[in-house]
Coordinates of C-alpha atoms in Angstrom, one line a residue:
M1 CA 52.0 -18.4 25.5
K2 CA 50.5 -20.4 28.3
E3 CA 52.1 -21.0 31.6
I4 CA 54.1 -24.3 32.1
S5 CA 53.0 -26.4 35.2
A6 CA 54.0 -29.6 36.7
E7 CA 57.7 -28.4 36.5
G8 CA 57.8 -28.4 32.6
K9 CA 55.9 -31.4 31.9
Y10 CA 52.4 -30.3 31.3
L11 CA 50.7 -26.8 29.7
Q12 CA 48.1 -25.1 31.8
R13 CA 45.0 -24.6 29.4
D14 CA 41.4 -25.4 29.0
G15 CA 40.7 -28.9 28.2
P16 CA 42.9 -32.0 29.4
P17 CA 46.6 -31.3 30.2
L18 CA 49.2 -32.0 27.7
Y19 CA 52.7 -32.6 27.6
V20 CA 54.4 -29.7 26.4
N21 CA 55.8 -31.1 22.9
M22 CA 52.3 -32.6 22.1
P23 CA 49.6 -30.9 19.5
P24 CA 46.5 -30.3 20.9
V25 CA 44.1 -32.7 19.4
S26 CA 46.1 -35.9 19.3
G27 CA 47.6 -34.7 22.7
A28 CA 44.2 -34.9 24.1
L29 CA 43.5 -38.4 22.7
F30 CA 46.4 -39.8 24.1
W31 CA 45.5 -38.2 27.5
T32 CA 42.1 -40.0 27.2
R33 CA 43.8 -43.1 26.2
G34 CA 46.0 -43.3 29.0
L35 CA 42.8 -42.6 31.5
V36 CA 41.0 -45.4 29.6
E37 CA 44.0 -47.8 30.3
R38 CA 44.2 -46.6 33.9
I39 CA 40.4 -47.5 34.5
E40 CA 40.1 -50.6 32.5
E41 CA 43.1 -52.4 34.2
P42 CA 41.6 -52.4 37.5
M43 CA 38.2 -53.4 36.4
A44 CA 39.5 -56.3 34.6
K45 CA 41.3 -57.5 37.6
L46 CA 38.2 -57.3 39.9
K47 CA 36.1 -59.0 37.3
A48 CA 38.7 -61.8 37.0
T49 CA 39.2 -62.2 40.7
M50 CA 36.2 -61.3 42.6
R51 CA 33.4 -62.6 40.3
P52 CA 31.0 -63.3 43.6
M53 CA 31.4 -59.8 44.8
L54 CA 30.1 -58.3 41.5
D55 CA 26.8 -59.6 42.2
L56 CA 26.3 -57.2 45.3
E57 CA 24.4 -53.8 44.8
E58 CA 27.5 -51.6 45.5
S59 CA 29.3 -53.3 42.8
K60 CA 27.0 -53.2 40.4
E61 CA 26.7 -49.4 40.9
V62 CA 30.6 -49.2 40.4
V63 CA 30.3 -51.3 37.2
K64 CA 27.8 -48.9 36.0
L65 CA 29.9 -46.0 36.7
H66 CA 32.7 -47.5 35.0
A67 CA 30.8 -48.0 31.9
S68 CA 29.6 -44.3 31.9
L69 CA 33.0 -43.0 32.6
L70 CA 34.2 -45.0 29.6
A71 CA 31.2 -44.0 27.4
S72 CA 32.0 -40.3 28.3
L73 CA 35.9 -40.8 27.5
R74 CA 34.9 -42.4 24.1
E75 CA 32.4 -39.5 23.5
F76 CA 35.1 -37.0 24.0
E77 CA 37.7 -38.7 21.9
S78 CA 35.3 -39.0 19.2
S79 CA 34.1 -35.2 19.3
K80 CA 38.0 -34.0 19.6
Y81 CA 38.7 -36.1 16.3
S82 CA 35.6 -35.1 14.2
E83 CA 36.2 -31.6 15.1
W84 CA 40.0 -31.6 14.0
G85 CA 38.9 -33.6 10.9
K86 CA 36.5 -31.1 9.7
G87 CA 39.2 -28.4 9.3
V88 CA 42.1 -30.5 7.9
D89 CA 41.2 -29.8 4.2
D90 CA 40.7 -26.2 4.4
V91 CA 44.2 -25.7 6.4
S92 CA 46.0 -28.1 3.7
Q93 CA 44.8 -26.4 0.7
S94 CA 44.6 -22.7 1.5
K95 CA 47.9 -22.4 3.5
L96 CA 49.9 -24.4 0.9
K97 CA 48.7 -21.6 -1.7
Q98 CA 50.4 -18.7 0.5
P99 CA 53.7 -17.4 -0.7
L100 CA 56.9 -18.8 1.1
L101 CA 58.8 -15.7 1.3
R102 CA 57.3 -12.5 2.6
R103 CA 58.8 -8.9 3.1
D104 CA 58.8 -7.5 6.7
A105 CA 58.0 -4.0 6.5
E106 CA 58.5 -3.4 9.9
S107 CA 62.1 -4.4 10.2
E108 CA 64.9 -2.4 10.2
P109 CA 66.4 -1.7 7.5
A110 CA 62.9 -2.1 5.9
G111 CA 62.3 -5.1 3.2
L112 CA 63.7 -7.8 5.2
L113 CA 62.8 -11.3 4.0
A114 CA 61.0 -13.8 6.2
V115 CA 59.9 -17.4 5.5
N116 CA 56.2 -17.6 5.4
F117 CA 55.4 -21.5 6.1
D118 CA 52.3 -21.2 8.1
P119 CA 52.2 -22.4 11.9
D120 CA 48.9 -24.1 11.3
L121 CA 50.6 -26.4 8.6
V122 CA 53.3 -27.1 11.1
K123 CA 50.7 -28.2 13.4
L124 CA 49.0 -30.1 11.1
L125 CA 51.9 -32.1 10.3
R126 CA 52.6 -32.7 14.1
E127 CA 49.0 -33.6 14.7
V128 CA 49.4 -36.4 12.0
K129 CA 52.7 -37.6 13.0
Y130 CA 51.2 -38.1 16.7
F131 CA 48.0 -39.5 15.1
L132 CA 50.0 -42.1 13.6
D133 CA 51.9 -43.1 16.5
L134 CA 48.3 -43.3 18.3
Q135 CA 47.4 -45.7 15.7
K136 CA 50.3 -48.0 16.2
A137 CA 49.9 -47.8 20.0
I138 CA 46.4 -48.8 20.4
G139 CA 46.0 -50.7 17.2
E140 CA 42.1 -50.5 17.3
V141 CA 40.4 -50.9 14.2
D142 CA 36.6 -50.4 13.0
A143 CA 34.3 -52.9 11.5
D144 CA 35.8 -52.5 7.9
G145 CA 39.3 -52.9 9.3
N146 CA 40.3 -49.3 9.0
P147 CA 42.3 -47.7 12.1
R148 CA 40.1 -46.0 14.6
Y149 CA 41.6 -42.6 13.9
K150 CA 41.9 -42.5 10.3
I151 CA 44.0 -40.0 8.9
P152 CA 42.0 -37.7 6.4
D153 CA 43.4 -38.1 2.8
A154 CA 44.6 -34.3 2.4
A155 CA 46.4 -34.6 5.6
A156 CA 48.1 -38.0 4.7
E157 CA 49.2 -36.3 1.3
L158 CA 50.6 -33.5 3.2
F159 CA 52.5 -35.8 5.6
K160 CA 53.9 -37.8 2.8
K161 CA 55.8 -34.7 1.8
A162 CA 56.7 -33.5 5.6
E163 CA 60.5 -34.1 5.0
T164 CA 60.5 -32.3 1.7
Y165 CA 59.0 -29.2 3.5
R166 CA 61.2 -29.5 6.5
V167 CA 64.3 -29.6 4.2
Q168 CA 63.1 -26.9 2.0
I169 CA 62.1 -24.7 4.8
G170 CA 65.6 -25.1 6.6
N171 CA 67.1 -24.1 3.2
L172 CA 65.0 -21.0 2.8
E173 CA 65.6 -20.0 6.4
L174 CA 69.4 -20.1 5.7
I175 CA 69.1 -18.1 2.3
V176 CA 66.9 -15.7 4.1
G177 CA 69.2 -15.2 7.0
K178 CA 72.3 -14.7 4.7
Y179 CA 70.3 -12.3 2.5
N180 CA 69.0 -10.3 5.4
H181 CA 72.6 -10.3 6.9
V182 CA 73.8 -8.6 3.8
L183 CA 71.2 -6.1 3.8
Q184 CA 71.8 -5.2 7.4
T185 CA 75.4 -5.0 7.0
V186 CA 76.1 -3.0 3.8
L187 CA 76.9 0.2 4.0
D188 CA 74.6 2.9 2.3
V189 CA 77.5 4.3 -0.2

């Protein structure tokens, strides 16, 4: 587990800082979106109020730097999103085919059950949830009217069943807990 920095608000890791509860890809996109908003607002105010100053040589360099920074942030967003989109189909299909219950051979007594809902599926469901929030927040669409960050079909289908998965996993964990309790407390006689 990564160390928590900034008094519990951010995770220390490679890449952009994330809030503790954010998944990696959509969290990085929220972070870049926040940076874009922080640099666009002052530039818009500068352009609106100080039009004559923008003709100076120093101002042209600032405008060029602003455009370069925006392009870099957009490129980072696109690369993160496309990298995430490539692995979605593999995760959603292969992980759903795994058995939901497994025997834990290392437990004492041997043979206790454990729920086997893959953490990658949980991460994928969280990513989709935050991507939907991001779509609502920014409201950007491409030329065809599609959201800028379109959720892959496999992930969207998986997310439609997220509540069902959550309820079933909760029920399975209750059943497994009771089963394991009986195995641990029953006498050998």
